[in-house]
Amino acid sequence: MTGAIPSIALVGNPNAGKSSLFNALTGARQKIANYPGVTVERKAGHSSFADGRPISLIDLPGTYSLTPSSLDEAVTRDVILGQREGEKRPDALVVVVDAANLDNHLCFALELLALDLPTVIALNMVDLAERDGLTLDAARLSKELGVPVVPTVAVRKRGLTELLAAVDAAILAHPVRGAAAPAEANDESLHARARTLARAAILQETPVRRWTQRVDNIVLHPVAGLVILLALMFIMFQAVYAAAEAPADFLEGGIGVIQQWVVATFPDNFLRGLVVEGLLAGVGAVVVFLPQILILFLFILLLEASGYMTRAAFLMDGLMGKVGLSGRGFIPLLSSFACAVPGIMATRAIPDEKDRLTTILIAPLMTCSARLPVYALIIAAFIPNQTVGGSPVGLQGLVLFGLYLSGIVGALLVAVVLRRTVAKGAAAGFMMEMPRYQMPRLRDIAIGLWQRAWIFLRRAGTIIAMTTVVLWLLLTFPQAPEGESQVEYSIAGRIASGLEVVVKPIGFNHDIALALIPAMAAREVAVSAMATANAIDAGDDEEAMAQSLGDRLQGKWSIATALAFLAWFVFAPQCISTIAITRRETNGWKWPMFMVGYLFALAYAAAGITYWTAVAFGLG
Amino acid sequence: MTALLDKAPLGVAVRIARINWDAMSHDEGRRLREFGLMEGCEVTPLHRGSIFSRDPLALTIGRMKVIIRARQAAVIEVEPTA
């Protein structure tokens, strides 16, 4: 062992708090949330013993035993048994158990102890156990198990020093022996032993607090529960508009001021055009949606941290079951509201292969946050900012809610078809643990929001800025002769004119045709592309420049066209990252190609039907 | 005196008398056992589905709350506790 940095694996049941412990020990910011199956990959990080010797920590997906049911659980088994290619077996295990659920978590702990690796038990979430009226005797448990047991509260960084000291001592006292094969666990005797141990470790047990049960009686009520779920989503989309208006106006005003300053200060040249029309107009048009995206994420983070997510999965299971999926699939789909990429990765926790494939294929239909700027722009421009029939419900928020709902309904319908055709299989099962409720911690929520803001701004600064600059160049050359529209005369304009022929039947104009192709890089680019094209059109006309993009579009588009554009983006052919992750997760090009094909077809049909209907109602 | 878990009244603790393991796949059976659902243990069914269907079933086992399918509950025979 001399010389090599010892590697220590964190292992345990789902939702025992392994990632929280990993974050606390390494300073990393792995995603943590209150539902089983948050971590689907192994993650490594660095830490050190008290005297400064470095150690490597490995965070593993949670599992109930060394026999995996799904892809993420297989990773855990392979790492622990040293069967993962290119990775040595860990030198020690930290088995993370939920102090309030020893009966169950000790089973897996016993199975892991049989491996004969240096092991320390982290008796995690002792604070929650105390809240539930449990007093535990760690010393007694340690004596019974024959390994150190350290009480910890990962999220409050309690017990970390003691834990690492115990690991250090365990490695010294017990160098790794040969690769012990996992003992063939006899379920029943293992459970009996776990129960005996748990009983011995519990010093005092007052009746479980009843309030969590009372909450569940309401939120899991067959009718009231669904009403609450819908209401939560509804409030979320209302809030996206109501609360983001002021900060978004402020950002928009600020960008306008900078633009005018640049125009007034610098001579008219190539570079000024690039900065004003490309970067400021294009990227700026996307950045103003930051407040809306953060409000959406605030809701998602709160739902994830509280433990409500699994309740939502429970409520949705009946509906998901009717389309051949399971409630398990609801969690990846809800994550896809943020972005389809982590959503698709989260499907690794779905045991059934066909169930998983279907969930991957419909994940892009969940309205991801990159689509929010597109929706927000068009809704703000074309849907009047008023309340519905004297109620406090905003019409804009209602339309946004409707768009999200259309995505969900579309996804369910597609699932029905897929499960009867390409992804045929037995009805999916649904077995899941329901986590206890937890009060979301302000710090975790703040970090989560900061991470999302950073990801968004980085996207704006890299892929969105780059695509916009390239588009600006294609829009600026060749220079149009006097009297001709620069946008139509340019290279990009001519390409768009070619595409316009194809999309004209569904009501799309030149603006939209121009935005469609670059929007494949990132959906937000649809907004920046239109902003750039409009800025070039406006030229030096200060009045036109001061006009917001929404106002300009309002003057140029019919309502039917705007609605068709929204419908297109409900089914919008997904971005390149989604295609790439689908290829990786399905091991080939077959399914990503299938996905792109069916989404294009749906988007075209949906936009067309919307346009023709709107025209029939006189909105053309 | 046995009844099936999928028909058992909500909120009343019952003891699992027999599970027909053959009626489910090997993996399903293993996950049930991993949850601790096996002959002799006590469970309390608590919530059943939504208006969409009577599926799934949420129940407590020990200090844990788990969700299983009605189809699985239908092959679990339960009896009143003591």
XYZ file of C-alpha atoms in Angstrom:
702
model
C 0.000 0.000 0.000
C 2.998 2.299 0.399
C 3.187 5.066 -2.147
C -0.190 4.555 -3.776
C -3.003 6.876 -2.819
C -5.649 4.783 -1.078
C -9.023 4.792 -2.800
C -12.113 4.660 -0.663
C -15.538 3.848 -2.079
C -18.760 5.243 -0.639
C -21.415 2.597 -0.956
C -24.866 1.946 0.424
C -28.596 1.893 -0.194
C -30.195 4.476 -2.469
C -30.838 7.842 -0.828
C -28.659 7.054 2.206
C -26.719 10.268 1.631
C -23.591 8.990 -0.115
C -23.306 11.962 -2.425
C -23.866 14.392 0.437
C -21.039 12.691 2.315
C -18.891 12.744 -0.819
C -19.525 16.475 -1.267
C -18.769 17.140 2.397
C -15.489 15.200 2.247
C -14.190 16.408 -1.112
C -15.738 19.862 -1.441
C -17.274 18.687 -4.712
C -20.742 19.766 -5.771
C -22.278 16.559 -6.965
C -25.995 16.741 -7.447
C -27.840 15.727 -4.299
C -31.587 15.410 -3.941
C -34.095 13.577 -1.823
C -35.089 10.620 -3.984
C -33.500 7.248 -4.708
C -31.354 7.059 -7.817
C -29.943 10.593 -8.056
C -26.410 9.301 -8.699
C -26.197 7.056 -11.766
C -22.462 7.154 -12.405
C -19.308 6.633 -10.394
C -17.618 9.904 -9.487
C -14.128 10.307 -8.063
C -12.823 13.124 -5.881
C -9.912 13.991 -3.642
C -9.599 14.495 0.059
C -6.988 13.876 2.698
C -6.524 12.352 6.135
C -6.053 14.706 9.077
C -2.254 14.598 8.668
C -2.467 15.602 5.016
C -1.940 12.253 3.265
C -4.076 12.354 0.129
C -6.918 9.907 -0.458
C -9.160 9.307 -3.422
C -12.888 8.988 -2.803
C -15.347 7.262 -5.094
C -19.049 8.045 -4.977
C -21.177 5.160 -6.263
C -24.823 4.793 -7.288
C -26.985 3.430 -4.483
C -28.112 -0.182 -4.606
C -29.841 -2.681 -2.334
C -27.461 -5.548 -2.914
C -24.550 -6.652 -5.045
C -26.982 -8.183 -7.537
C -27.866 -5.287 -9.830
C -31.339 -4.596 -11.234
C -30.345 -1.696 -13.462
C -27.355 -0.182 -15.253
C -26.446 2.220 -12.458
C -26.464 -0.552 -9.861
C -24.189 -2.679 -12.056
C -21.554 0.078 -11.883
C -21.496 -0.197 -8.091
C -21.041 -3.947 -8.130
C -18.268 -3.805 -10.750
C -16.271 -1.166 -8.873
C -16.561 -2.897 -5.504
C -15.613 -6.308 -6.825
C -12.735 -4.840 -8.831
C -14.336 -5.971 -12.088
C -14.482 -2.549 -13.696
C -12.012 -2.158 -16.515
C -9.144 0.212 -15.866
C -9.948 0.656 -12.220
C -8.362 -1.051 -9.250
C -10.470 -2.406 -6.479
C -11.074 0.144 -3.686
C -8.755 -0.145 -0.687
C -11.559 0.472 1.763
C -15.312 0.879 1.892
C -17.349 3.445 3.704
C -20.783 1.868 3.966
C -23.302 4.676 4.308
C -26.445 3.637 6.166
C -29.511 5.674 7.009
C -29.655 5.749 10.796
C -33.446 5.797 10.717
C -33.738 2.714 8.546
C -31.222 0.258 9.958
C -33.499 -2.771 9.475
C -33.133 -2.429 5.756
C -29.773 -0.754 5.262
C -27.883 -3.176 7.478
C -28.744 -6.007 5.066
C -26.595 -4.565 2.334
C -23.997 -3.566 4.937
C -23.770 -7.224 6.038
C -23.368 -8.351 2.455
C -20.561 -5.831 1.989
C -18.842 -6.829 5.234
C -18.624 -10.388 3.926
C -16.298 -9.093 1.198
C -13.572 -8.719 3.809
C -12.368 -5.296 2.701
C -11.377 -2.701 5.325
C -14.776 -1.200 6.137
C -16.208 1.620 8.200
C -19.915 2.226 8.664
C -21.143 5.801 8.440
C -24.322 5.995 10.487
C -25.674 8.867 8.452
C -28.564 11.257 9.060
C -28.551 10.637 12.808
C -30.265 14.008 13.155
C -33.272 12.824 11.149
C -33.383 9.609 13.141
C -33.556 11.696 16.295
C -36.334 13.763 14.771
C -38.195 10.493 14.278
C -37.666 9.567 17.900
C -34.777 7.116 17.562
C -31.777 7.034 19.869
C -29.012 4.768 18.615
C -26.024 3.117 20.229
C -23.185 3.315 17.694
C -20.712 1.590 20.012
C -23.025 -1.389 20.439
C -23.557 -1.656 16.692
C -19.807 -1.456 16.151
C -19.243 -4.280 18.612
C -21.873 -6.475 16.965
C -20.599 -5.857 13.444
C -16.910 -5.930 14.280
C -16.134 -2.746 12.352
C -16.056 0.927 13.379
C -19.425 2.736 13.260
C -19.256 6.531 13.070
C -22.393 8.691 13.449
C -22.452 11.371 10.752
C -24.649 14.150 9.442
C -23.144 14.662 6.004
C -25.051 17.823 5.140
C -23.879 19.507 8.344
C -20.372 18.090 8.034
C -20.690 16.352 11.383
C -18.564 13.299 12.129
C -16.291 13.658 9.093
C -12.974 13.830 10.986
C -13.882 10.791 13.054
C -14.965 8.942 9.920
C -11.679 9.521 8.086
C -9.646 8.616 11.173
C -11.558 5.340 11.417
C -10.944 4.616 7.727
C -7.231 5.301 8.150
C -7.047 2.939 11.111
C -9.102 0.284 9.305
C -6.756 0.268 6.306
C -3.693 -0.010 8.535
C -5.181 -2.770 10.642
C -6.536 -4.726 7.751
C -4.635 -4.571 4.482
C -6.639 -5.656 1.464
C -6.684 -9.392 1.059
C -7.362 -11.305 -2.097
C -10.500 -10.611 -4.046
C -13.126 -12.211 -1.897
C -16.136 -13.184 -3.955
C -19.489 -11.935 -2.695
C -21.080 -14.393 -0.335
C -24.252 -15.855 -1.788
C -26.605 -13.950 0.428
C -29.495 -15.866 1.803
C -32.084 -13.107 1.900
C -34.086 -14.339 4.788
C -31.281 -15.000 7.227
C -29.599 -11.745 6.230
C -32.766 -9.809 6.963
C -33.300 -11.608 10.238
C -29.771 -10.755 11.308
C -30.161 -7.134 10.201
C -33.344 -6.835 12.246
C -31.680 -8.299 15.311
C -28.755 -5.914 14.959
C -31.029 -2.934 14.466
C -33.028 -3.857 17.563
C -29.829 -4.158 19.573
C -28.607 -0.745 18.385
C -31.816 1.104 19.152
C -31.649 2.450 22.687
C -34.919 4.251 22.635
C -37.764 4.416 20.208
C -40.642 6.786 20.663
C -43.556 6.472 18.253
C -42.815 7.845 14.816
C -43.885 11.422 14.343
C -47.177 11.484 12.617
C -46.961 14.705 10.640
C -45.197 13.130 7.651
C -47.991 10.589 7.419
C -50.591 13.333 7.575
C -48.834 15.168 4.760
C -48.803 11.989 2.678
C -52.493 11.424 3.339
C -53.120 14.699 1.556
C -50.507 14.762 -1.208
C -51.057 11.094 -2.102
C -54.836 11.350 -2.030
C -56.242 9.876 -5.271
C -57.947 13.146 -6.219
C -56.541 15.899 -4.006
C -53.002 14.673 -4.663
C -53.348 15.127 -8.405
C -54.967 18.522 -7.947
C -52.009 19.570 -5.790
C -49.515 18.276 -8.366
C -51.223 20.185 -11.157
C -51.535 23.285 -8.992
C -47.821 23.186 -8.174
C -46.922 23.041 -11.840
C -49.415 25.744 -12.630
C -48.012 28.067 -9.958
C -44.524 27.344 -11.242
C -45.349 28.652 -14.716
C -47.286 31.630 -13.420
C -44.279 32.516 -11.279
C -41.938 32.254 -14.257
C -43.748 35.248 -15.724
C -44.889 37.178 -12.704
C -41.651 37.184 -10.752
C -39.202 37.434 -13.627
C -40.675 40.495 -15.286
C -38.824 43.160 -13.335
C -35.328 41.608 -13.433
C -35.765 40.686 -17.099
C -36.778 44.258 -17.994
C -33.785 45.505 -16.087
C -31.394 43.213 -18.011
C -32.986 44.136 -21.317
C -32.727 47.852 -20.557
C -29.092 47.443 -19.539
C -28.170 45.690 -22.764
C -29.953 48.392 -24.781
C -27.948 51.098 -23.013
C -24.660 49.322 -23.736
C -25.625 48.909 -27.393
C -26.397 52.587 -27.792
C -23.205 53.540 -26.008
C -21.129 51.351 -28.346
C -22.862 52.820 -31.396
C -22.332 56.363 -30.177
C -18.716 55.847 -29.149
C -17.131 53.805 -31.911
C -16.950 54.438 -35.639
C -19.086 52.275 -37.878
C -16.879 49.357 -38.839
C -16.844 45.591 -39.063
C -16.026 45.057 -35.401
C -18.725 47.394 -34.142
C -21.265 45.576 -36.244
C -20.155 42.254 -34.846
C -20.392 43.471 -31.272
C -23.666 45.388 -31.558
C -25.625 43.200 -33.945
C -24.047 39.833 -33.199
C -22.983 39.651 -29.588
C -25.085 42.281 -27.829
C -28.297 41.833 -29.798
C -28.004 38.079 -30.267
C -26.506 36.808 -27.031
C -28.163 39.603 -25.059
C -31.569 38.490 -26.312
C -30.917 35.098 -24.701
C -29.324 36.324 -21.472
C -32.409 38.368 -20.543
C -34.193 35.085 -19.881
C -31.873 34.172 -17.022
C -34.375 35.223 -14.302
C -37.090 33.033 -15.817
C -34.802 30.030 -15.999
C -33.714 30.502 -12.393
C -37.300 30.663 -11.152
C -38.081 27.419 -12.960
C -35.040 25.788 -11.388
C -35.896 27.080 -7.946
C -39.150 25.122 -8.143
C -37.509 21.981 -9.485
C -34.779 22.075 -6.821
C -37.318 22.540 -4.042
C -39.401 19.609 -5.294
C -36.314 17.406 -5.521
C -34.899 18.327 -2.123
C -38.132 17.972 -0.165
C -38.896 14.395 -1.164
C -41.980 15.331 -3.192
C -40.532 13.959 -6.432
C -41.255 10.325 -5.519
C -44.781 11.294 -4.460
C -45.294 12.828 -7.898
C -43.983 9.601 -9.435
C -46.501 7.641 -7.339
C -49.393 9.828 -8.509
C -48.338 9.707 -12.137
C -47.715 5.970 -12.188
C -51.322 5.130 -13.033
C -51.237 7.390 -16.057
C -47.721 6.334 -17.030
C -48.790 2.702 -16.696
C -51.577 3.241 -19.212
C -49.050 4.275 -21.847
C -46.760 1.372 -21.049
C -44.281 3.240 -18.857
C -43.883 3.379 -15.099
C -43.800 6.023 -12.412
C -40.067 5.400 -12.259
C -39.825 7.071 -15.644
C -41.543 10.180 -14.353
C -38.455 11.362 -12.494
C -36.138 11.429 -15.541
C -38.932 13.109 -17.467
C -39.328 15.786 -14.806
C -35.556 16.336 -14.854
C -35.888 16.866 -18.574
C -37.765 20.092 -17.843
C -34.323 21.357 -16.911
C -32.470 19.700 -19.765
C -32.964 16.446 -21.638
C -29.298 15.476 -21.243
C -29.304 14.758 -17.470
C -32.854 13.450 -17.900
C -31.697 10.838 -20.390
C -28.790 9.891 -18.145
C -31.161 9.470 -15.213
C -32.999 6.737 -17.139
C -30.164 4.381 -16.193
C -32.026 3.755 -12.963
C -34.947 2.228 -14.909
C -34.585 -1.558 -14.713
C -36.615 -2.555 -17.785
C -34.747 -2.036 -21.047
C -37.753 -1.248 -23.245
C -39.206 1.010 -20.579
C -35.880 2.834 -20.486
C -35.610 3.146 -24.275
C -39.110 4.599 -24.523
C -38.340 7.076 -21.759
C -35.155 8.163 -23.561
C -37.019 8.643 -26.820
C -39.738 10.835 -25.308
C -37.481 12.835 -22.987
C -36.874 15.554 -25.634
C -40.624 16.239 -25.668
C -40.428 17.558 -22.129
C -39.989 21.296 -22.483
C -36.382 21.908 -21.500
C -35.207 25.208 -20.113
C -33.467 26.062 -23.411
C -36.889 26.336 -25.001
C -38.054 28.788 -22.361
C -36.438 31.828 -24.046
C -38.180 30.939 -27.327
C -41.561 30.507 -25.655
C -41.080 33.568 -23.485
C -40.172 35.793 -26.425
C -43.089 34.761 -28.604
C -45.611 34.724 -25.771
C -44.557 38.174 -24.575
C -44.890 39.492 -28.128
C -48.179 37.920 -29.160
C -50.172 37.006 -26.064
C -51.644 40.025 -24.288
C -50.370 40.584 -20.779
C -53.729 40.400 -19.032
C -55.531 38.253 -16.545
C -58.107 35.668 -17.462
C -61.692 36.724 -16.852
C -61.026 38.894 -13.814
C -59.165 36.124 -11.944
C -55.570 36.668 -10.806
C -54.438 34.077 -13.375
C -52.181 35.613 -16.010
C -52.944 34.712 -19.609
C -49.260 34.537 -20.572
C -48.488 32.098 -17.769
C -51.536 30.080 -18.776
C -50.305 29.772 -22.376
C -46.871 28.736 -21.120
C -48.492 26.103 -18.900
C -50.431 24.927 -21.940
C -47.256 24.557 -23.980
C -45.620 22.461 -21.268
C -48.767 20.389 -21.004
C -48.825 19.837 -24.783
C -45.284 18.502 -24.546
C -46.308 16.083 -21.800
C -49.453 14.904 -23.598
C -47.447 14.542 -26.824
C -44.851 12.475 -24.975
C -47.495 10.161 -23.512
C -49.112 9.635 -26.919
C -45.755 8.912 -28.521
C -45.030 6.445 -25.716
C -48.255 4.572 -26.449
C -47.210 4.180 -30.073
C -43.609 3.250 -29.310
C -44.590 0.628 -26.747
C -46.845 -1.009 -29.338
C -44.286 -0.884 -32.137
C -40.532 -0.464 -31.795
C -40.247 -0.810 -28.010
C -42.673 -3.662 -27.427
C -42.301 -5.498 -24.139
C -43.921 -6.646 -20.959
C -45.623 -4.048 -18.761
C -42.980 -2.218 -16.803
C -42.700 -2.759 -13.084
C -42.558 -0.021 -10.521
C -40.851 -0.634 -7.215
C -39.386 2.286 -5.423
C -38.615 3.498 -1.981
C -40.355 6.668 -0.838
C -37.949 8.957 0.975
C -38.870 10.802 4.132
C -39.608 14.491 3.786
C -36.756 16.849 4.447
C -36.642 20.590 4.761
C -34.690 21.851 1.725
C -31.472 23.499 2.853
C -30.972 27.053 1.708
C -27.297 26.474 0.986
C -27.927 23.492 -1.306
C -30.651 25.349 -3.164
C -28.405 28.395 -3.553
C -25.562 26.240 -4.887
C -27.940 24.482 -7.277
C -29.234 27.807 -8.594
C -25.742 29.210 -8.926
C -24.664 26.121 -10.885
C -27.622 26.490 -13.242
C -26.976 30.212 -13.712
C -23.348 29.474 -14.465
C -24.188 26.719 -16.966
C -26.644 29.030 -18.716
C -24.246 31.951 -18.882
C -21.436 29.689 -20.050
C -23.658 28.375 -22.828
C -24.513 31.950 -23.736
C -20.822 32.850 -23.783
C -19.677 29.842 -25.787
C -21.971 27.864 -28.038
C -24.673 30.526 -28.333
C -22.165 33.360 -28.874
C -20.211 31.337 -31.428
C -23.244 30.265 -33.411
C -24.507 33.824 -33.344
C -21.195 35.247 -34.575
C -21.039 32.728 -37.414
C -24.604 33.589 -38.289
C -23.799 37.307 -38.174
C -20.953 36.743 -40.654
C -23.228 34.759 -42.931
C -25.805 37.518 -42.654
C -23.349 40.327 -43.365
C -21.768 38.919 -46.522
C -22.021 39.501 -49.295
C -22.950 43.160 -48.909
C -26.311 43.905 -50.434
C -26.494 46.580 -53.124
C -28.398 49.747 -52.260
C -32.120 49.197 -51.948
C -32.000 45.470 -51.296
C -32.517 43.853 -47.916
C -29.167 42.850 -46.427
C -30.698 39.945 -44.552
C -32.271 38.471 -47.688
C -29.236 39.143 -49.876
C -26.705 37.490 -47.536
C -25.524 33.870 -47.624
C -27.613 32.948 -44.605
C -30.585 34.761 -46.108
C -30.315 32.780 -49.314
C -30.082 29.498 -47.432
C -33.130 30.543 -45.430
C -34.975 31.425 -48.638
C -34.322 27.894 -49.856
C -35.628 26.428 -46.607
C -38.577 28.803 -46.621
C -40.050 26.910 -49.563
C -40.269 23.800 -47.388
C -41.681 25.491 -44.292
C -43.962 28.011 -46.000
C -46.934 25.602 -46.031
C -46.882 25.512 -42.221
C -46.894 29.290 -41.981
C -43.216 29.938 -41.385
C -41.655 33.100 -42.780
C -38.111 34.087 -43.679
C -37.244 35.051 -40.051
C -38.134 31.600 -38.807
C -36.460 29.746 -41.652
C -33.309 31.645 -40.803
C -33.496 30.646 -37.132
C -34.286 26.949 -37.556
C -30.899 25.598 -38.606
C -28.670 27.407 -36.073
C -31.197 26.501 -33.353
C -30.010 22.908 -33.706
C -26.791 23.943 -31.937
C -28.760 25.184 -28.947
C -32.425 26.025 -28.936
C -31.883 29.476 -27.479
C -30.105 30.369 -30.703
C -33.517 30.649 -32.347
C -33.899 33.810 -30.271
C -30.383 35.148 -30.769
C -30.569 34.448 -34.517
C -33.742 36.455 -34.904
C -32.338 39.213 -32.714
C -29.195 39.431 -34.852
C -31.126 39.432 -38.114
C -33.364 42.180 -36.787
C -30.418 44.210 -35.536
C -28.850 44.062 -39.007
C -32.158 45.072 -40.507
C -32.410 48.000 -38.112
C -28.924 49.212 -39.036
C -28.103 52.526 -37.388
C -31.712 53.473 -36.935
C -31.693 54.248 -33.216
C -35.415 54.095 -32.900
C -35.558 50.632 -34.414
C -32.690 49.517 -32.233
C -34.417 50.662 -29.074
C -37.476 48.674 -30.031
C -37.516 45.271 -28.374
C -37.271 42.134 -30.481
C -40.760 41.144 -29.392
C -42.243 44.424 -30.614
C -40.510 44.082 -33.950
C -41.744 40.539 -34.457
C -45.231 41.630 -33.520
C -45.199 44.045 -36.419
C -44.001 41.445 -38.903
C -45.673 38.148 -38.006
C -49.295 37.088 -37.991
C -50.637 35.441 -34.836
C -51.097 32.203 -36.792
C -47.408 32.201 -37.654
C -46.423 32.858 -34.042
C -48.634 30.016 -32.798
C -47.256 27.652 -35.420
C -43.735 28.556 -34.346
C -44.604 27.752 -30.711
C -46.136 24.439 -31.771
C -42.988 23.629 -33.715
C -40.876 24.156 -30.633
C -43.076 21.927 -28.455
C -41.852 19.045 -30.610
C -38.712 20.860 -31.708
C -36.072 18.657 -33.194
C -33.659 18.482 -30.356
C -30.275 20.039 -29.994
C -27.002 18.342 -30.879
C -26.175 17.482 -27.246
C -29.408 15.504 -26.919
C -28.605 13.539 -30.065
C -25.090 12.858 -28.765
C -26.244 11.654 -25.341
C -28.902 9.440 -26.924
C -26.244 7.862 -29.112
C -24.091 7.214 -26.053
C -26.897 5.840 -23.889
C -28.321 3.569 -26.607
C -24.919 2.510 -27.981
C -25.430 3.415 -31.591
C -26.878 5.691 -34.201
C -30.102 3.789 -34.753
C -32.180 5.339 -31.966
C -30.892 8.922 -32.169
C -31.660 8.908 -35.918
C -35.090 7.490 -35.227
C -35.669 10.168 -32.608
C -34.635 13.019 -34.898
C -36.851 11.669 -37.657
C -39.987 11.281 -35.614
C -39.527 14.628 -33.855
C -39.109 16.493 -37.147
C -42.213 14.831 -38.538
C -44.228 15.648 -35.406
C -42.982 19.221 -35.238
C -43.877 19.802 -38.881
C -47.325 18.300 -38.476
C -48.043 20.151 -35.223
C -46.952 23.500 -36.619
C -48.968 22.895 -39.783
C -52.152 21.924 -37.978
C -51.803 24.899 -35.641
C -51.251 27.291 -38.531
C -54.112 26.041 -40.676
C -56.492 26.028 -37.722
C -55.499 29.549 -36.723
C -55.902 30.777 -40.297
C -59.326 29.161 -40.473
C -60.261 31.200 -37.392
C -59.145 34.362 -39.134
C -55.834 34.857 -37.334
C -53.726 34.609 -40.486
C -58.379 -15.958 7.251
C -55.902 -14.843 4.618
C -56.609 -12.095 2.130
C -54.654 -10.617 -0.708
C -52.548 -7.527 -0.102
C -53.966 -5.650 -3.082
C -57.452 -5.886 -1.510
C -56.373 -5.283 2.071
C -57.901 -2.213 3.755
C -55.625 0.818 3.943
C -54.109 1.858 7.241
C -54.369 -1.548 8.898
C -51.205 -3.505 9.724
C -51.130 -7.067 8.363
C -48.667 -9.933 8.420
C -47.447 -11.504 5.190
C -48.503 -15.159 5.237
C -47.356 -16.323 1.844
C -45.884 -14.873 -1.314
C -46.313 -16.652 -4.626
C -42.799 -16.019 -5.899
C -43.534 -17.960 -9.095
C -46.050 -15.315 -10.177
C -43.340 -12.702 -10.650
C -40.016 -12.479 -12.369
C -36.825 -13.405 -10.570
C -35.686 -9.763 -10.476
C -38.996 -8.524 -9.138
C -38.927 -11.109 -6.383
C -35.402 -10.176 -5.442
C -36.247 -6.466 -5.221
C -39.248 -7.252 -3.007
C -36.979 -9.224 -0.695
C -34.443 -6.398 -0.773
C -37.178 -4.116 0.461
C -37.688 -6.644 3.243
C -41.014 -7.952 1.981
C -41.027 -11.624 2.859
C -43.101 -14.163 4.695
C -43.642 -13.323 8.332
C -43.032 -9.582 8.183
C -45.562 -6.909 9.022
C -46.666 -4.283 6.523
C -49.253 -1.512 6.487
C -50.801 -0.622 3.118
C -51.291 3.139 3.055
C -52.050 4.630 -0.325
C -53.466 3.213 -3.487
C -53.065 4.823 -6.900
C -54.793 7.914 -8.155
C -57.928 8.489 -10.212
C -56.067 7.003 -13.182
C -55.988 3.541 -11.660
C -55.741 1.599 -8.398
C -52.082 1.045 -9.131
C -49.539 1.367 -7.470
C -49.653 0.569 -3.766
C -47.609 2.391 -1.129
C -46.994 0.575 2.118
C -44.786 0.814 5.152
C -42.440 -1.937 6.132
C -40.514 -1.234 9.299
C -39.442 2.371 9.037
C -39.495 2.368 5.287
C -42.203 3.391 2.864
C -42.126 1.609 -0.472
C -44.133 1.582 -3.677
C -45.026 -1.705 -5.371
C -47.357 -2.701 -8.175
C -50.893 -3.906 -7.501
C -50.010 -6.913 -9.676
C -47.359 -7.902 -7.126
C -49.601 -7.159 -4.166
C -52.160 -9.505 -5.729
C -49.897 -12.515 -5.176
C -49.090 -11.649 -1.568
C -51.358 -13.306 0.981
C -51.749 -11.482 4.244
C -53.336 -12.277 7.582
C -54.334 -10.101 10.531
C -51.582 -9.408 13.038
C -51.920 -11.269 16.320
